[in-house]
Tab-separated table of C-alpha atoms in Angstrom:
chain	number	residue	atom	x	y	z
A	509	UNK	CA	57.248	106.873	58.084
A	510	UNK	CA	59.395	109.977	57.945
A	511	UNK	CA	60.875	111.788	60.927
A	512	UNK	CA	58.005	114.253	61.206
A	513	UNK	CA	55.380	111.492	61.273
A	514	UNK	CA	57.410	109.620	63.865
A	515	UNK	CA	57.542	112.719	66.057
A	516	UNK	CA	53.793	113.156	65.814
A	517	UNK	CA	53.182	109.515	66.673
A	518	UNK	CA	55.496	109.727	69.655
A	519	UNK	CA	53.783	112.860	70.915
A	520	UNK	CA	50.407	111.165	70.530
A	521	UNK	CA	51.499	108.142	72.522
A	522	UNK	CA	52.871	110.380	75.245
A	523	UNK	CA	49.657	112.376	75.365
A	524	UNK	CA	47.616	109.182	75.636
A	525	UNK	CA	49.771	107.794	78.436
A	526	UNK	CA	49.433	111.053	80.383
A	527	UNK	CA	45.684	110.980	79.825
A	528	UNK	CA	45.394	107.443	81.143
A	529	UNK	CA	47.507	108.241	84.199
A	530	UNK	CA	45.475	111.308	85.101
A	531	UNK	CA	42.125	109.611	84.569
A	532	UNK	CA	43.147	106.669	86.735
A	533	UNK	CA	44.124	108.961	89.604
A	534	UNK	CA	41.140	111.328	89.525
A	535	UNK	CA	38.358	110.307	87.118
A	536	UNK	CA	36.176	113.200	86.003
A	537	UNK	CA	32.834	113.735	87.702
A	538	UNK	CA	29.871	112.537	85.513
A	539	UNK	CA	27.247	115.048	84.475
A	540	UNK	CA	23.732	115.099	85.958
A	541	UNK	CA	22.144	112.987	83.213
A	542	UNK	CA	24.476	110.081	83.588
A	543	UNK	CA	24.781	110.403	87.354
A	544	UNK	CA	21.074	109.769	88.057
A	545	UNK	CA	20.807	106.792	85.695
A	546	UNK	CA	24.150	105.204	85.203
A	547	UNK	CA	24.408	102.768	82.322
A	548	UNK	CA	24.770	99.196	83.455
A	549	UNK	CA	26.679	98.391	80.307
A	550	UNK	CA	29.174	101.094	81.098
A	551	UNK	CA	29.851	99.558	84.478
A	552	UNK	CA	30.245	96.028	83.133
A	553	UNK	CA	31.747	96.457	79.680
A	554	UNK	CA	34.418	98.973	80.576
A	555	UNK	CA	37.984	97.734	80.305
A	556	UNK	CA	39.424	97.634	83.844
A	557	UNK	CA	42.831	98.443	82.500
A	558	UNK	CA	41.641	101.746	81.078
A	559	UNK	CA	41.023	103.258	84.488
A	560	UNK	CA	37.372	104.070	83.848
A	561	UNK	CA	37.623	105.075	80.171
A	562	UNK	CA	34.325	104.149	78.376
A	563	UNK	CA	34.416	101.159	76.060
A	564	UNK	CA	34.723	101.669	72.365
A	565	UNK	CA	31.399	102.715	70.790
A	566	UNK	CA	29.826	103.712	74.081
A	567	UNK	CA	27.840	106.898	74.002
A	568	UNK	CA	28.413	109.668	76.439
A	569	UNK	CA	30.593	112.734	76.815
A	570	UNK	CA	34.301	112.358	77.518
A	571	UNK	CA	36.022	114.918	79.776
A	572	UNK	CA	39.393	115.612	78.169
A	573	UNK	CA	42.148	117.228	80.299
A	574	UNK	CA	43.033	120.787	79.693
A	575	UNK	CA	46.401	121.704	78.146
A	576	UNK	CA	47.541	122.879	81.563
A	577	UNK	CA	46.817	119.449	83.038
A	578	UNK	CA	48.497	117.578	80.220
A	579	UNK	CA	51.611	119.737	80.137
A	580	UNK	CA	54.027	120.087	77.250
A	581	UNK	CA	54.665	117.142	74.916
A	582	UNK	CA	57.436	114.750	75.925
A	583	UNK	CA	59.571	115.199	72.847
A	584	UNK	CA	59.513	116.405	69.285
A	585	UNK	CA	60.814	119.421	67.429
A	586	UNK	CA	58.602	121.806	69.362
A	587	UNK	CA	59.845	120.781	72.797
A	588	UNK	CA	61.820	123.663	74.310
A	589	UNK	CA	65.299	122.967	75.607
A	590	UNK	CA	65.346	122.597	79.403
A	591	UNK	CA	67.046	125.417	81.221
A	592	UNK	CA	69.797	124.969	83.797
A	593	UNK	CA	68.559	123.772	87.172
A	594	UNK	CA	68.440	126.241	89.997
A	595	UNK	CA	71.494	125.946	92.200
A	596	UNK	CA	71.358	127.201	95.749
A	597	UNK	CA	73.863	129.898	96.445
A	598	UNK	CA	76.995	128.366	97.916
A	599	UNK	CA	78.369	129.734	101.195
A	600	UNK	CA	81.342	132.019	100.955
A	601	UNK	CA	84.666	130.164	100.977
A	602	UNK	CA	87.854	132.008	101.824
A	603	UNK	CA	90.435	131.668	99.066
A	604	UNK	CA	94.064	132.534	99.703
A	605	UNK	CA	96.521	133.852	97.088
A	606	UNK	CA	97.763	130.322	96.352
A	607	UNK	CA	94.316	129.310	95.166
A	608	UNK	CA	93.641	126.838	97.971
A	609	UNK	CA	90.313	127.417	99.623
A	610	UNK	CA	89.108	126.787	103.123
A	611	UNK	CA	92.486	126.836	104.863
A	612	UNK	CA	91.272	129.104	107.626
A	613	UNK	CA	90.271	132.669	108.430
A	614	UNK	CA	91.530	135.585	106.395
A	615	UNK	CA	94.923	137.142	106.880
A	616	UNK	CA	95.447	138.776	110.237
A	617	UNK	CA	92.579	136.869	111.905
A	618	UNK	CA	94.338	133.668	112.885
A	619	UNK	CA	95.388	132.756	116.387
A	620	UNK	CA	98.043	135.003	117.790
A	621	UNK	CA	97.313	137.750	115.269
A	622	UNK	CA	100.102	136.691	112.929
A	623	UNK	CA	99.873	137.790	109.348
A	624	UNK	CA	98.925	134.859	107.123
A	625	UNK	CA	100.380	136.541	104.067
A	626	UNK	CA	103.858	135.610	105.266
A	627	UNK	CA	103.220	131.959	104.438
A	628	UNK	CA	102.620	130.671	107.935
A	629	UNK	CA	100.806	127.429	108.524
A	630	UNK	CA	98.943	126.021	111.453
A	631	UNK	CA	100.893	124.189	114.117
A	632	UNK	CA	100.732	120.501	113.568
A	633	UNK	CA	99.046	120.938	110.215
A	634	UNK	CA	99.519	118.401	107.492
A	635	UNK	CA	100.030	114.677	107.898
A	636	UNK	CA	100.135	113.264	111.396
A	637	UNK	CA	98.318	114.113	114.640
A	638	UNK	CA	98.878	117.413	116.366
A	639	UNK	CA	98.940	116.593	120.041
A	640	UNK	CA	101.082	114.283	122.097
A	641	UNK	CA	98.674	113.545	124.958
A	642	UNK	CA	99.547	109.867	125.074
A	643	UNK	CA	96.686	108.658	122.890
A	644	UNK	CA	98.892	108.479	119.789
A	645	UNK	CA	101.815	106.091	119.282
A	646	UNK	CA	104.943	107.247	121.075
A	647	UNK	CA	107.963	108.315	119.080
A	648	UNK	CA	110.741	105.690	119.303
A	649	UNK	CA	113.178	108.227	120.790
A	650	UNK	CA	110.775	109.066	123.617
A	651	UNK	CA	111.708	105.898	125.481
A	652	UNK	CA	115.443	106.583	125.536
A	653	UNK	CA	116.830	107.027	129.066
A	654	UNK	CA	118.077	110.330	130.431
A	655	UNK	CA	120.478	112.007	130.020
A	656	UNK	CA	120.162	112.371	126.249
A	657	UNK	CA	122.534	114.122	123.843
A	658	UNK	CA	120.833	115.279	120.633
A	659	UNK	CA	122.654	116.704	117.612
A	660	UNK	CA	120.610	118.941	115.308
A	661	UNK	CA	122.217	118.371	111.910
A	662	UNK	CA	121.593	118.880	108.221
A	663	UNK	CA	124.236	119.897	105.699
A	664	UNK	CA	121.691	122.094	103.942
A	665	UNK	CA	121.391	125.606	105.345
A	666	UNK	CA	118.178	127.421	106.120
A	667	UNK	CA	116.130	124.400	107.164
A	668	UNK	CA	115.589	125.463	110.781
A	669	UNK	CA	118.467	123.801	112.656
A	670	UNK	CA	119.214	126.725	114.966
A	671	UNK	CA	115.529	127.580	115.334
A	672	UNK	CA	114.832	123.997	116.375
A	673	UNK	CA	117.834	123.811	118.706
A	674	UNK	CA	116.921	127.022	120.529
A	675	UNK	CA	113.163	126.543	120.739
A	676	UNK	CA	113.120	122.813	121.361
A	677	UNK	CA	115.677	123.358	124.114
A	678	UNK	CA	113.618	126.162	125.620
A	679	UNK	CA	110.444	124.077	125.490
A	680	UNK	CA	112.190	121.165	127.197
A	681	UNK	CA	113.470	123.538	129.877
A	682	UNK	CA	109.940	124.849	130.344
A	683	UNK	CA	108.805	121.277	130.991
A	684	UNK	CA	111.315	121.142	133.852
A	685	UNK	CA	114.239	119.385	132.161
A	686	UNK	CA	117.693	120.807	132.778
A	687	UNK	CA	118.825	121.564	129.235
A	688	UNK	CA	122.146	122.611	127.679
A	689	UNK	CA	122.496	123.969	124.149
A	690	UNK	CA	125.955	123.680	122.580
A	691	UNK	CA	126.422	126.182	119.763
A	692	UNK	CA	128.763	124.449	117.323
A	693	UNK	CA	128.005	126.785	114.401
A	694	UNK	CA	130.644	129.494	113.747
A	695	UNK	CA	127.831	131.897	112.903
A	696	UNK	CA	126.816	131.794	116.561
A	697	UNK	CA	123.104	132.261	115.880
A	698	UNK	CA	122.017	130.046	118.746
A	699	UNK	CA	124.178	132.129	121.080
A	700	UNK	CA	122.687	135.464	120.049
A	701	UNK	CA	119.224	133.918	119.782
A	702	UNK	CA	119.400	133.166	123.499
A	703	UNK	CA	120.461	136.696	124.388
A	704	UNK	CA	124.169	136.025	124.992
A	705	UNK	CA	126.637	138.621	123.709
A	706	UNK	CA	129.602	136.770	122.223
A	707	UNK	CA	131.866	139.824	122.551
A	708	UNK	CA	131.728	139.746	126.341
A	709	UNK	CA	132.631	136.085	126.758
A	710	UNK	CA	135.779	134.908	128.457
A	711	UNK	CA	135.485	131.354	127.175
A	712	UNK	CA	133.503	129.656	124.437
A	713	UNK	CA	133.122	126.282	122.760
A	714	UNK	CA	136.234	126.995	120.677
A	715	UNK	CA	138.353	126.773	123.818
A	716	UNK	CA	136.745	123.453	124.675
A	717	UNK	CA	137.627	121.959	121.296
A	718	UNK	CA	141.075	123.432	120.800
A	719	UNK	CA	142.441	124.062	124.286
A	720	UNK	CA	140.829	121.210	126.262
A	721	UNK	CA	138.895	123.625	128.444
A	722	UNK	CA	136.308	121.830	130.620
A	723	UNK	CA	132.891	122.307	129.067
A	724	UNK	CA	131.270	123.554	132.253
A	725	UNK	CA	133.644	126.539	132.305
A	726	UNK	CA	132.242	127.808	129.020
A	727	UNK	CA	128.554	127.450	129.904
A	728	UNK	CA	126.417	130.587	130.279
A	729	UNK	CA	122.919	130.888	131.803
A	730	UNK	CA	119.990	132.230	129.775
A	731	UNK	CA	116.805	134.097	130.610
A	732	UNK	CA	114.875	130.805	130.605
A	733	UNK	CA	114.950	128.755	133.772
A	734	UNK	CA	116.761	125.386	133.376
A	735	UNK	CA	118.221	126.466	130.019
A	736	UNK	CA	121.962	126.972	129.506
A	737	UNK	CA	124.201	127.544	126.500
A	738	UNK	CA	127.800	126.788	125.576
A	739	UNK	CA	128.280	129.775	123.249
A	740	UNK	CA	130.137	130.087	119.955
A	741	UNK	CA	132.389	132.912	118.820
A	742	UNK	CA	133.899	133.847	115.484
A	743	UNK	CA	137.050	131.949	116.492
A	744	UNK	CA	135.165	128.744	115.791
A	745	UNK	CA	135.401	129.471	112.061
A	746	UNK	CA	139.075	128.511	112.119
A	747	UNK	CA	138.522	125.327	114.073
A	748	UNK	CA	137.763	123.338	110.907
A	749	UNK	CA	141.348	123.875	109.727
A	750	UNK	CA	142.971	123.695	113.141
A	751	UNK	CA	141.345	120.347	113.917
A	752	UNK	CA	142.812	118.650	110.832
A	753	UNK	CA	146.188	117.724	112.394
A	754	UNK	CA	144.764	117.299	115.911
A	755	UNK	CA	144.844	113.908	117.638
A	756	UNK	CA	141.386	112.267	117.903
A	757	UNK	CA	140.023	115.318	116.190
A	758	UNK	CA	136.493	113.899	115.782
A	759	UNK	CA	136.147	112.981	119.483
A	760	UNK	CA	137.031	116.302	121.112
A	761	UNK	CA	133.455	117.279	121.877
A	762	UNK	CA	132.456	113.762	122.851
A	763	UNK	CA	134.987	113.668	125.674
A	764	UNK	CA	133.941	117.123	126.878
A	765	UNK	CA	130.248	116.190	126.943
A	766	UNK	CA	130.980	112.935	128.728
A	767	UNK	CA	132.518	114.900	131.610
A	768	UNK	CA	129.340	116.901	132.312
A	769	UNK	CA	126.620	114.752	130.700
A	770	UNK	CA	124.996	113.771	133.993
A	771	UNK	CA	124.488	117.422	134.914
A	772	UNK	CA	121.833	117.907	132.211
A	773	UNK	CA	118.771	115.945	131.181
A	774	UNK	CA	119.092	117.073	127.572
A	775	UNK	CA	122.154	118.342	125.729
A	776	UNK	CA	121.306	119.769	122.309
A	777	UNK	CA	124.121	120.403	119.809
A	778	UNK	CA	123.473	122.947	117.054
A	779	UNK	CA	125.680	121.766	114.167
A	780	UNK	CA	126.825	123.969	111.260
A	781	UNK	CA	125.344	123.483	107.768
A	782	UNK	CA	128.120	121.207	106.500
A	783	UNK	CA	129.597	117.759	106.966
A	784	UNK	CA	132.973	119.070	108.145
A	785	UNK	CA	134.870	118.302	111.318
A	786	UNK	CA	132.623	120.417	113.519
A	787	UNK	CA	129.553	118.482	112.452
A	788	UNK	CA	131.458	115.212	112.810
A	789	UNK	CA	132.330	116.216	116.384
A	790	UNK	CA	128.672	116.942	117.076
A	791	UNK	CA	127.530	113.616	115.631
A	792	UNK	CA	130.208	111.696	117.528
A	793	UNK	CA	129.172	113.296	120.812
A	794	UNK	CA	125.458	112.613	120.317
A	795	UNK	CA	123.438	109.548	121.194
A	796	UNK	CA	120.771	110.581	118.706
A	797	UNK	CA	120.407	112.976	115.789
A	798	UNK	CA	117.469	115.169	114.808
A	799	UNK	CA	117.361	116.178	111.145
A	800	UNK	CA	115.175	119.230	110.413
A	801	UNK	CA	113.723	119.025	106.909
A	802	UNK	CA	112.163	122.069	105.321
A	803	UNK	CA	108.919	121.156	103.569
A	804	UNK	CA	110.305	122.049	100.144
A	805	UNK	CA	111.832	119.980	97.370
A	806	UNK	CA	115.517	120.943	97.709
A	807	UNK	CA	115.511	120.026	101.396
A	808	UNK	CA	115.336	116.354	100.427
A	809	UNK	CA	118.553	116.467	98.437
A	810	UNK	CA	121.595	115.188	100.289
A	811	UNK	CA	119.502	113.649	103.060
A	812	UNK	CA	120.640	110.122	102.255
A	813	UNK	CA	124.287	111.213	102.483
A	814	UNK	CA	123.697	112.677	105.929
A	815	UNK	CA	121.879	109.586	107.172
A	816	UNK	CA	124.753	107.392	106.038
A	817	UNK	CA	127.044	109.416	108.283
A	818	UNK	CA	124.733	109.055	111.290
A	819	UNK	CA	123.886	105.389	110.792
A	820	UNK	CA	125.517	104.483	114.109
A	821	UNK	CA	123.169	106.640	116.200
A	822	UNK	CA	119.435	107.082	116.576
A	823	UNK	CA	118.218	109.341	113.758
A	824	UNK	CA	114.947	111.259	113.915
A	825	UNK	CA	113.391	113.766	111.517
A	826	UNK	CA	111.466	116.959	112.211
A	827	UNK	CA	109.433	118.648	109.487
A	828	UNK	CA	110.011	122.406	109.661
A	829	UNK	CA	108.767	125.523	107.872
A	830	UNK	CA	105.491	123.806	106.995
A	831	UNK	CA	103.223	126.068	104.922
A	832	UNK	CA	99.677	124.761	105.161
A	833	UNK	CA	98.598	126.768	102.108
A	834	UNK	CA	100.792	124.920	99.616
A	835	UNK	CA	100.328	121.458	98.155
A	836	UNK	CA	104.109	121.121	97.910
A	837	UNK	CA	104.430	121.079	101.693
A	838	UNK	CA	101.883	118.265	101.906
A	839	UNK	CA	103.648	116.306	99.188
A	840	UNK	CA	107.091	116.638	100.776
A	841	UNK	CA	105.743	115.742	104.213
A	842	UNK	CA	103.906	112.712	102.837
A	843	UNK	CA	106.984	111.527	100.950
A	844	UNK	CA	109.241	111.871	103.995
A	845	UNK	CA	106.762	110.048	106.233
A	846	UNK	CA	106.303	107.270	103.695
A	847	UNK	CA	110.036	106.727	103.345
A	848	UNK	CA	111.210	107.135	106.961
A	849	UNK	CA	108.101	106.003	108.824
A	850	UNK	CA	108.259	106.221	112.608
A	851	UNK	CA	111.511	108.211	112.553
A	852	UNK	CA	109.499	111.311	111.562
A	853	UNK	CA	108.016	113.228	114.469
A	854	UNK	CA	104.243	113.567	114.405
A	855	UNK	CA	104.312	117.271	115.180
A	856	UNK	CA	105.451	119.662	112.481
A	857	UNK	CA	106.768	123.200	112.840
A	858	UNK	CA	104.884	125.838	110.839
A	859	UNK	CA	106.420	128.707	108.935
A	860	UNK	CA	105.525	131.731	111.063
A	861	UNK	CA	106.521	135.349	111.305
A	862	UNK	CA	107.026	135.140	115.063
A	863	UNK	CA	109.630	132.400	114.789
A	864	UNK	CA	111.608	134.619	112.428
A	865	UNK	CA	111.329	137.659	114.696
A	866	UNK	CA	112.249	136.029	118.006
A	867	UNK	CA	116.043	135.744	117.424
A	868	UNK	CA	116.357	139.488	116.824
A	869	UNK	CA	115.137	139.984	120.393
A	870	UNK	CA	117.499	137.334	121.808
A	871	UNK	CA	114.602	135.202	123.025
A	872	UNK	CA	113.195	131.763	122.264
A	873	UNK	CA	109.665	131.728	120.917
A	874	UNK	CA	108.123	130.578	124.214
A	875	UNK	CA	109.376	133.821	125.793
A	876	UNK	CA	108.962	136.148	122.829
A	877	UNK	CA	105.378	135.117	122.036
A	878	UNK	CA	104.150	132.266	124.272
A	879	UNK	CA	100.730	132.118	122.597
A	880	UNK	CA	101.963	131.914	119.004
A	881	UNK	CA	101.636	128.874	116.788
A	882	UNK	CA	105.403	128.465	116.768
A	883	UNK	CA	105.479	128.267	120.568
A	884	UNK	CA	102.640	125.754	120.536
A	885	UNK	CA	104.414	123.640	117.925
A	886	UNK	CA	107.684	123.453	119.862
A	887	UNK	CA	105.891	122.739	123.130
A	888	UNK	CA	104.125	119.787	121.534
A	889	UNK	CA	107.369	118.709	119.889
A	890	UNK	CA	109.153	118.818	123.255
A	891	UNK	CA	106.458	116.605	124.773
A	892	UNK	CA	106.835	114.150	121.919
A	893	UNK	CA	110.639	114.069	122.068
A	894	UNK	CA	110.805	113.795	125.851
A	895	UNK	CA	108.010	111.242	126.064
A	896	UNK	CA	107.060	112.581	129.476
A	897	UNK	CA	110.182	111.157	131.082
A	898	UNK	CA	110.370	112.078	134.787
A	899	UNK	CA	112.904	114.753	135.679
A	900	UNK	CA	115.910	113.492	137.525
A	901	UNK	CA	116.463	114.448	141.147
A	902	UNK	CA	119.700	116.202	142.020
């Protein structure tokens, strides 16, 4: 049997099977002649398995199905190729320039009216819960007793050290904690970011380190209630060299903080982007260290070296500049959390335009734009870091 004969045979079998199925479901109505005098033989000799098909050799008309009832043959060379199935129109999905869909409303329509084209992400986006309402596991540092001295350190620049120092300090002050920010960076960005003009200062942190000035004589108030700053001036740039021959050079700041530590619930030290003597002074004075890590690849380099230097104190990690539109941010955050575990704060800080603009106005983000995602992120971070510790009386 050649291929053509096989196709014909297959089509015949398919046609017969369709005929049997249709006759068994709805047998054709008999005509008038057979209806009035049905044949007894037909009722007894018919094969039950044929669904009412007359036995072989039995007389009588057979009602064949029409071509429309039978439908096209099952296979064979004449069977047309099936067309593509109809697919319901999918709902519109917003796609951002990075190619990741569904990350949120279009640019300019997110909360706070910030422009999404600047690479901002949502507060608390990415791995880890967003809120710190007590239902999630507490951060290990949250149970440390007050007063607490926190150094913000990372030898890599541009990872958000000063931004975190200023805005975390402001958020803690907003919660009612008496907070001091020590600007240990010669650039003095924390000083100007809090609205303090370094040119009009009589004393600064340089005098504390080099001239044994009491720390409380260098402290300036800010526009935020409960928030104070020990400002930095350009003179601090020479302190790295001047401290080299000094006695107990790495403990200068520690002794100064110990004299006034009970006056503040939180003392936050903004360290310069290096592992020089200024940073060593900040680490020696601190009881714990917060390491801001930008959610990009290069931010991970040198982290192990820094953690070796702070192995004697409590080290915590904050993920900063998180861009929810990039897979890289998710990968870096996941890698950091996998490696450091509970040391990484649950809340992350998004990359936002408002956080970049606030320092030019000399204000922390909670004053500059209280409803922005950056303000929300640092408020939640402050709750997580403080652990809801009761404010001290007096």
